[in-house]
Coordinates of C-alpha atoms and ligand atoms in Angstrom, one line a residue:
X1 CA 0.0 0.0 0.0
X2 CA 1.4 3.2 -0.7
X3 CA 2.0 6.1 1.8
X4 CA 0.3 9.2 2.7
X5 CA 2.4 11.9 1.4
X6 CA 1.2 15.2 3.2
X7 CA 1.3 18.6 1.2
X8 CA 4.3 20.8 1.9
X9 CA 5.0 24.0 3.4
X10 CA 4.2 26.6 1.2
X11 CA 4.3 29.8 3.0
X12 CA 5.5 30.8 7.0
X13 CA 4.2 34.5 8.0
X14 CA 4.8 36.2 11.2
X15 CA 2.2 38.4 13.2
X16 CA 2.0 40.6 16.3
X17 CA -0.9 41.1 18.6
X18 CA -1.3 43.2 21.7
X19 CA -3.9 42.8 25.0
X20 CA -3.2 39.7 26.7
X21 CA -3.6 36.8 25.2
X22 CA -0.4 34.5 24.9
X23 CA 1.9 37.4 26.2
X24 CA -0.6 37.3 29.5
X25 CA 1.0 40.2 31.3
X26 CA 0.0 42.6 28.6
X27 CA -3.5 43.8 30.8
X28 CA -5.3 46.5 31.9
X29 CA -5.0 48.5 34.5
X30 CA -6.4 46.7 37.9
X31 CA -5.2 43.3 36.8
X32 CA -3.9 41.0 39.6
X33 CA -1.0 40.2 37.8
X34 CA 0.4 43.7 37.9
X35 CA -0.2 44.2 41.8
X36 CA 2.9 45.0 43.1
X37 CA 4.8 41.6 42.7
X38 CA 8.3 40.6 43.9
X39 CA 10.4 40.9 41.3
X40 CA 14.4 41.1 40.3
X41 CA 13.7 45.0 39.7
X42 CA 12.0 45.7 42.8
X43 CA 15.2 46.7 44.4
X44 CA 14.6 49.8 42.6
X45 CA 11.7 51.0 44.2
X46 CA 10.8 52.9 41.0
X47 CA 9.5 50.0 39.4
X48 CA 8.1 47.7 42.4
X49 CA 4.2 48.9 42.3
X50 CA 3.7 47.6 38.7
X51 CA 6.1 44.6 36.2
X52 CA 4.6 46.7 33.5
X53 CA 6.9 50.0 34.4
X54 CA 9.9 47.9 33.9
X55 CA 8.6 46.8 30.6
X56 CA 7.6 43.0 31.3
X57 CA 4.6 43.8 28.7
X58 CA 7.3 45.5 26.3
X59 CA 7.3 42.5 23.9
X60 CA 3.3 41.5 23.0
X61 CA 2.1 38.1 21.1
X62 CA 3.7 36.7 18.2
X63 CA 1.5 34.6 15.9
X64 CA 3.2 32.3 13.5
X65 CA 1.2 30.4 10.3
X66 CA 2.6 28.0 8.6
X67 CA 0.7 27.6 5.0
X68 CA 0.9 24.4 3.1
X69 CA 0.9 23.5 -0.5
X70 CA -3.1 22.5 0.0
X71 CA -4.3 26.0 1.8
X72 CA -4.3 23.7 5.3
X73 CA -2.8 26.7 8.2
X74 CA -1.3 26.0 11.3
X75 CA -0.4 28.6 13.4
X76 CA 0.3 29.4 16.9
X77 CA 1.2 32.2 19.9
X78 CA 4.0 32.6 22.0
X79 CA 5.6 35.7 23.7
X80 CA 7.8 37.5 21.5
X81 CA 6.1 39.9 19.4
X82 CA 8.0 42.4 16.6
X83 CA 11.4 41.2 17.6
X84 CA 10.6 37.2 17.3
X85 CA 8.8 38.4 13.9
X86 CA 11.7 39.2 12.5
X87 CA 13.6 36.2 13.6
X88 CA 10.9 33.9 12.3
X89 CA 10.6 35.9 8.9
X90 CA 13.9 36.2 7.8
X91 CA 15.9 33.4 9.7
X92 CA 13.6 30.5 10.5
X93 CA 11.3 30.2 7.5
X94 CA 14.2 28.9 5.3
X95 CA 14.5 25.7 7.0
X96 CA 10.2 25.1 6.4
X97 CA 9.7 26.1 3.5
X98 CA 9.4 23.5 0.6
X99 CA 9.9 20.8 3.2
X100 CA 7.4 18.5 4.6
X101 CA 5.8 19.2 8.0
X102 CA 6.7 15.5 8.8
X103 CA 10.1 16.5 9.0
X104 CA 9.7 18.6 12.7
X105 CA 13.0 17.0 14.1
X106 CA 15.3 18.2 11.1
X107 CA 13.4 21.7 11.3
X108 CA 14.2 22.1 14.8
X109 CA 17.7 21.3 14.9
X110 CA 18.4 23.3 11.7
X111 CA 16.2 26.4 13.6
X112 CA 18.6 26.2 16.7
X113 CA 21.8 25.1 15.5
X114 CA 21.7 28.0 12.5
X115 CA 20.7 30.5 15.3
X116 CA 22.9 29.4 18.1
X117 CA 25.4 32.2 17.8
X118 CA 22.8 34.7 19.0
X119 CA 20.4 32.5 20.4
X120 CA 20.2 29.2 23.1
X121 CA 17.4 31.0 25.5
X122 CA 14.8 33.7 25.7
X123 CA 13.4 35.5 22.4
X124 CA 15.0 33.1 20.1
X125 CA 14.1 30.2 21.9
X126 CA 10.4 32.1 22.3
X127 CA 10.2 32.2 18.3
X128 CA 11.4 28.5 17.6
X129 CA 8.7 27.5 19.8
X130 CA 6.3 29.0 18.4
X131 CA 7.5 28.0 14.8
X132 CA 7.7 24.4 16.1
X133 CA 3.5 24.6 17.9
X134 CA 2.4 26.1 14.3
X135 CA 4.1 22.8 12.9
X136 CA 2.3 20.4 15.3
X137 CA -1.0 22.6 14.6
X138 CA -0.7 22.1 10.9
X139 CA 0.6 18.4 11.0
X140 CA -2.4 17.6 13.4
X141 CA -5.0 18.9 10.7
X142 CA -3.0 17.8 8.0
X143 CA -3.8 14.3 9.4
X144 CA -6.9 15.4 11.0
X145 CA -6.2 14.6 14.6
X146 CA -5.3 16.0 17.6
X147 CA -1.8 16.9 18.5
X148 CA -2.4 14.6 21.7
X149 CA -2.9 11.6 19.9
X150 CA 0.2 12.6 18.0
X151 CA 2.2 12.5 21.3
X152 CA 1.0 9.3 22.0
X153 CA -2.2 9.4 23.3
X154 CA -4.2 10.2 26.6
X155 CA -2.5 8.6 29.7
X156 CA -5.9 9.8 31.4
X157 CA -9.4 10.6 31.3
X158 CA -9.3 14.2 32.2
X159 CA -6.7 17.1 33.5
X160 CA -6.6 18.5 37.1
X161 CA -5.1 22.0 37.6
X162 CA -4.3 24.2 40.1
X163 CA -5.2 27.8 39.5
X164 CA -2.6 30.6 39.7
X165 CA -3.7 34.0 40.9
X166 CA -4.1 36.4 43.9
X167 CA -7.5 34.3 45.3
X168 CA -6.7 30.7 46.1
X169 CA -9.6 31.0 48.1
X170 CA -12.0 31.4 44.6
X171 CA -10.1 28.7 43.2
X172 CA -11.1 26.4 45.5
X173 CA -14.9 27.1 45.2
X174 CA -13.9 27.0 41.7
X175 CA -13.2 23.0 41.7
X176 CA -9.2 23.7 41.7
X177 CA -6.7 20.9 43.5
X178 CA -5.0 23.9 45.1
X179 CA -4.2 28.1 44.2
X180 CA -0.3 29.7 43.8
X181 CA -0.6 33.3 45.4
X182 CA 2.3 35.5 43.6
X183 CA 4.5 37.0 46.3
X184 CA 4.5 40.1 46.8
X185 CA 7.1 41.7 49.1
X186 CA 11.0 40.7 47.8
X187 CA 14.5 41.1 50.2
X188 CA 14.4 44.7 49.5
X189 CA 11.1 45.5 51.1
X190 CA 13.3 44.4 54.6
X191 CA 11.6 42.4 57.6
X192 CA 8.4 44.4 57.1
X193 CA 7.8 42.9 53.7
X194 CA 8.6 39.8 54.9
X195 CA 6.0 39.7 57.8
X196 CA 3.4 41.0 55.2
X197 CA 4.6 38.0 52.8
X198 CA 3.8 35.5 55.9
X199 CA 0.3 37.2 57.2
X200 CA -1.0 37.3 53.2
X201 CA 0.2 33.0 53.3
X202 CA -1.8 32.7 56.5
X203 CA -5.0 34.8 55.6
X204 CA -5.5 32.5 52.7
X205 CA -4.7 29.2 54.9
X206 CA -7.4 30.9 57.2
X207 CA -10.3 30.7 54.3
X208 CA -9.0 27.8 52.8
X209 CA -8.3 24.8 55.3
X210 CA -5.7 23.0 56.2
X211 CA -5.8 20.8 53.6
X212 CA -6.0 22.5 49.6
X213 CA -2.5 23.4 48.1
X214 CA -1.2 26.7 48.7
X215 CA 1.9 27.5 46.7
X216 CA 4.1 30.6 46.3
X217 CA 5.4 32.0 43.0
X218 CA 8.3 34.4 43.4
X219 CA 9.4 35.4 40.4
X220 CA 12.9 35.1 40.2
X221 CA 13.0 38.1 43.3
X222 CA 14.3 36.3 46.0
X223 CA 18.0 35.3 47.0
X224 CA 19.1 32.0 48.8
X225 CA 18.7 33.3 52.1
X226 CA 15.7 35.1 51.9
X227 CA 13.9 32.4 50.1
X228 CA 15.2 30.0 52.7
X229 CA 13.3 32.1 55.9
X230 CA 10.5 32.4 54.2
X231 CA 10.4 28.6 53.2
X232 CA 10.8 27.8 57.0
X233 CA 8.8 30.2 58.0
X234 CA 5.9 29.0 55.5
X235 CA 6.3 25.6 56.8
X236 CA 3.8 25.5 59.4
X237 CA 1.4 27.4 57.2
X238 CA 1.6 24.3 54.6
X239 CA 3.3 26.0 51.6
X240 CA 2.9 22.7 49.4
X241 CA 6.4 24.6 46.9
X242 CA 8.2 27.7 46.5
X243 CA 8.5 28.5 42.9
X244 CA 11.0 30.4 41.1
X245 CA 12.8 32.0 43.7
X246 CA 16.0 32.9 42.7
X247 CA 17.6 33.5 39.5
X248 CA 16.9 31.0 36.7
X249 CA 20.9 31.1 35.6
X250 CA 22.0 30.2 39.4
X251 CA 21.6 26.7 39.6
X252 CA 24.0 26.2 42.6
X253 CA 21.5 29.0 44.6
X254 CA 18.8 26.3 43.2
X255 CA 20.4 23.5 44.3
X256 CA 21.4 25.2 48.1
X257 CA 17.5 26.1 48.6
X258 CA 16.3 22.5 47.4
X259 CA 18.8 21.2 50.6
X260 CA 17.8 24.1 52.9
X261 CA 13.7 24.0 52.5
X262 CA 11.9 22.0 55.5
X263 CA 11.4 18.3 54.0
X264 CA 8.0 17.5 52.5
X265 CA 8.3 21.1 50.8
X266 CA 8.7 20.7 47.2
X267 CA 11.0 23.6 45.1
X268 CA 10.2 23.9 41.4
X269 CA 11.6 26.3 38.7
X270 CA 12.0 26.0 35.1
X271 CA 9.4 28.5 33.1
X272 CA 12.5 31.2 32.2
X273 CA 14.6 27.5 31.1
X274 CA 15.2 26.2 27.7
X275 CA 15.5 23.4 25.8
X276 CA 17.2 20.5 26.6
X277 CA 20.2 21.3 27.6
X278 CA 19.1 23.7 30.3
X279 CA 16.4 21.6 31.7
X280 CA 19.5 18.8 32.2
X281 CA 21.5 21.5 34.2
X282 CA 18.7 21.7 36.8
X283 CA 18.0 18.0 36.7
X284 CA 21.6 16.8 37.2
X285 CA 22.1 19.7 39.9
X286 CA 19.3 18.3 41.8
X287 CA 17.7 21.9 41.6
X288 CA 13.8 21.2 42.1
X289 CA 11.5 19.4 42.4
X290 CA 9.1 19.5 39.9
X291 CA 10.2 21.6 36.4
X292 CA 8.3 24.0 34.5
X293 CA 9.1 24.9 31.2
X294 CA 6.9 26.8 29.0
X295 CA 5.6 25.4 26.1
X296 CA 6.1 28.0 23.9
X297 CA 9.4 28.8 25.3
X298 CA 11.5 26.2 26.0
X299 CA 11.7 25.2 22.6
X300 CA 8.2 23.9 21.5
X301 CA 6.4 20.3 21.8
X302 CA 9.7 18.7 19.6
X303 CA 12.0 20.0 22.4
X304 CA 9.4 19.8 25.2
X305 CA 9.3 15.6 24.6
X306 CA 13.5 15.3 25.3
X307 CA 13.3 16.9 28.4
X308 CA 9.8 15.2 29.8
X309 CA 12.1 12.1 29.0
X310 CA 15.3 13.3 30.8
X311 CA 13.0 14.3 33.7
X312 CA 11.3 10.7 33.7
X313 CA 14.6 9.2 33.8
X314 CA 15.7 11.7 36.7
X315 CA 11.9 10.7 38.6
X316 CA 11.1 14.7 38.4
X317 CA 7.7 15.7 37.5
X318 CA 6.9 17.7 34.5
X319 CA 4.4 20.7 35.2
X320 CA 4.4 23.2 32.4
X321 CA 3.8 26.7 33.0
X322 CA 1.0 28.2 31.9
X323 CA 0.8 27.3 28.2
X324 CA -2.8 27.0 27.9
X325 CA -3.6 24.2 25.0
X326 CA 0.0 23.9 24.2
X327 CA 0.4 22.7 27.8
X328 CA -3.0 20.3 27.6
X329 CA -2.2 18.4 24.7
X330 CA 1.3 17.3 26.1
X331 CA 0.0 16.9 30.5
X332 CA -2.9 14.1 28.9
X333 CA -0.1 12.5 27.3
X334 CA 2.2 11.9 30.0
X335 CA 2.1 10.1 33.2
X336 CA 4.9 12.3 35.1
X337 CA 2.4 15.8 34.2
X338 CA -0.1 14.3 36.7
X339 CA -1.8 18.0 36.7
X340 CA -1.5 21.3 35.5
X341 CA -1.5 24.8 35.6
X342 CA -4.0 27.2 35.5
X343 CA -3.4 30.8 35.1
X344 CA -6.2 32.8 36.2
X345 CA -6.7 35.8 33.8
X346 CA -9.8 37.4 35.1
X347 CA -8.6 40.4 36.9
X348 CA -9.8 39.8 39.8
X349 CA -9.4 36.8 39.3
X350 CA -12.8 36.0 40.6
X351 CA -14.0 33.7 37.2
X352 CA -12.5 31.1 35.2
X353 CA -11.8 32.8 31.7
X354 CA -9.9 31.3 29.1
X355 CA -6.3 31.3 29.6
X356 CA -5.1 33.3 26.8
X357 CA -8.3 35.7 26.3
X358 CA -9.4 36.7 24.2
X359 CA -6.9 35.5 21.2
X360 CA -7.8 31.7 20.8
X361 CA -11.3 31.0 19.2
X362 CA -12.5 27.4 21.3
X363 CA -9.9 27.6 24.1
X364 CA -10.9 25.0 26.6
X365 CA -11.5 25.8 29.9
X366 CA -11.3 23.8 33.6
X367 CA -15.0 23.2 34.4
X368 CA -14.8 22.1 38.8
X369 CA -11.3 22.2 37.7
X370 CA -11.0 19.6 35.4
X371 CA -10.7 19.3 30.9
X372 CA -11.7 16.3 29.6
X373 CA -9.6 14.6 27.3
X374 CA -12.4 14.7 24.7
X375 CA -12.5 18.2 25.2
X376 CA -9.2 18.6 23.2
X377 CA -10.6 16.0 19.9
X378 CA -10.4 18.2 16.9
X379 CA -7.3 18.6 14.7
X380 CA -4.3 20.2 15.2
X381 CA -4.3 22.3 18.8
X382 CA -7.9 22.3 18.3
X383 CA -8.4 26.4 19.0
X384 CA -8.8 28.9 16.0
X385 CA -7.2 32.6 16.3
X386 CA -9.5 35.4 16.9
X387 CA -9.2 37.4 13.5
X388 CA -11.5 40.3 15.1
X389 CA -8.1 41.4 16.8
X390 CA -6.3 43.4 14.6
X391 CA -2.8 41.6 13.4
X392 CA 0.3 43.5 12.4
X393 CA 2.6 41.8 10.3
X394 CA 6.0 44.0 10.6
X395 CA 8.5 41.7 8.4
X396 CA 7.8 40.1 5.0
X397 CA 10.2 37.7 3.5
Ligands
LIG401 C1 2.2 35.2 39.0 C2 3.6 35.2 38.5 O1 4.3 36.3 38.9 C3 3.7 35.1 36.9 O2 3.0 36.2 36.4 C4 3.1 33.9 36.4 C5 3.9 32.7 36.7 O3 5.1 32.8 36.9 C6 3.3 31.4 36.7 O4 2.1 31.2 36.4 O5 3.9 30.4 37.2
LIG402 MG1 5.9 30.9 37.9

């Protein structure tokens, strides 16, 4: 019998979008997420009330279609806006092009290796992954499946997440399996931010019981010995982890807090890492406990597979950040994603809204907490981008 040849890439086109969305600190005024959070800047005291006057908005969405020879489009949306625009325009659509979107791995290693000279992390990273989602998106409809059944299939019925925002206590009503509070107060807000950090932790244990999850995201704000007293000090209030707390490119700091938090608390990092290779310095280190890379930055789902395998192999959970479908399609697949995130984007956040509102058309959402599995059957990624939001395409190639 003969094979299925699919169509090949014809066209790959860059876009930019603003509000939200997949670059989900890009809000309003009033939004939780800009509420004077611990940060690395806020030892400038200029820029602690709000992320968004140190620019954490600066860069916007970038939207990435991938045409083929048949009209089929896959696209997807990461963080990186103009400047990922041009990278994907007049570096990465080269390698796609003419070839086949069966051919992901060759793609990838041709995107990173040709832009490893300026790249490795961040931005370029940012627009590889989302040149690699648009890929899966297009081979899924191409083939008229999901991209979970590409990645092998549901390991489970249904998804459980824990909600991420400034009212665990909501979440909980909400159906959640537990709520990370962002801290607030960082090392140089002195022992006054601290005690504030520790009476916001025990308000919330207050209204929620002893029992639902209560985690801490810091941000990359905190040093070693700061994020240690407050580790202890959250003990008794059952912190379930303490997330991000240092810097993601000081791995030993990582590895000293992992050895100095009280046992049974869990430390997890990862969402600022990148592909392979960085994942496997936090594995081997013995940074954290559970990692947390960003589908659409660490290097996309082609990337995302080697290091949910080197974390198996290291017996490290894999819980991506945020991500929204990106993130679903890959946590059904795999039995060391046992949950996942949810990031709460109602401003409040008092309602469950979809996680990158308002830019995916069909973007699933946790009902009592939980997706189905069959909420994710249709092809590709299964969402559609909003076309009532204007686009801006600042590159042609
Ligand atoms: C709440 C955090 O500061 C950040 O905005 C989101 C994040 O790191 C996470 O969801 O994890
Ligand atoms: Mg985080």
């Amino acid at each position: 019998m003969p094979i299925v040849t699919l169509p090949k890439i014809k066209h790959v086109r860059a876009f930019t979008l603003r509000g939200g969305g997949a670059d989900y600190h890009d809000q309003g005024e009033g939004h939780w997420i800009d509420d004077h959070i611990a940060t690395p800047m806020a030892r400038y005291p200029e820029y602690r009330r709000s992320r968004q006057s140190f620019g954490i908005n600066v860069l916007g969405t970038l939207v990435v279609e991938i045409e083929a020879e048949d009209g089929t489009i896959g696209f997807a949306v990461t963080t990186g806006g103009e400047p990922a625009a041009f990278i994907v325009e007049k570096h990465l659509a080269r390698f796609l092009e003419g070839r086949s979107p069966t051919d992901y791995e060759k793609i990838w290693d041709q995107m990173y290796f040709s832009t490893q000279y300026y790249g490795r992390k961040g931005l370029v990273v940012n627009a590889i992954s989302g040149v690699d989602l648009a890929l899966w998106d297009l081979l899924g409809k191409l083939r008229q499946e999901p991209v979970y059944h590409l990645l092998g299939g549901a390991v489970r019925d249904e998804l459980h997440f824990y909600a991420t925002g400034a009212r665990p206590d909501v979440a909980k009503e909400l159906g959640f399996i537990g709520g990370k509070l962002p801290l607030h107060h960082g090392p140089a807000e002195g022992p006054e931010g601290f005690r504030r950090n520790i009476e916001e932790l025990a308000e919330m244990r207050s209204r929620v019981g002893p029992d639902f999850w209560l985690m801490w995201d810091c941000w990359m704000a905190l040093d070693v010995d700061y994020a240690t007293r407050l580790a202890i000090a959250a003990h008794d209030l059952g912190l379930k982890w303490i997330e991000e707390a240092i810097s993601p490119d000081d791995y030993w700091g990582y590895a000293a807090l992992k050895r100095n938090v009280p046992k049974g608390m869990l430390v997890t990092t990862g969402e600022h890492e990148a592909t392979r290779w960085g994942f496997r310095m936090l594995l081997e280190m013995e940074c954290c406990d559970i990692i947390q890379p960003d589908v659409g930055w660490c290097g996309g789902v082609t990337e995302l597979l080697k290091i949910s395998a080197l974390a198996d192999a290291h017996g490290k959970m894999v819980v991506p950040h945020g991500s929204s479908v990106y993130s679903y399609h890959f946590v059904i697949t795999r039995h060391n994603s046992p949950f996942a995130e949810f990031l709460m984007m109602h401003p409040g956040p008092t309602e469950v809204v979809p996680m990158f509102h308002p830019q995916l058309i069909g973007e699933p959402v946790p009902e009592k907490g939980r997706i189905k599995a069959s909420a994710l059957d249709a092809p590709g990624f299964g969402v559609e981008l909003n076309r009532d939001i204007a686009m801006h395409r600042p590159y042609t190639h």
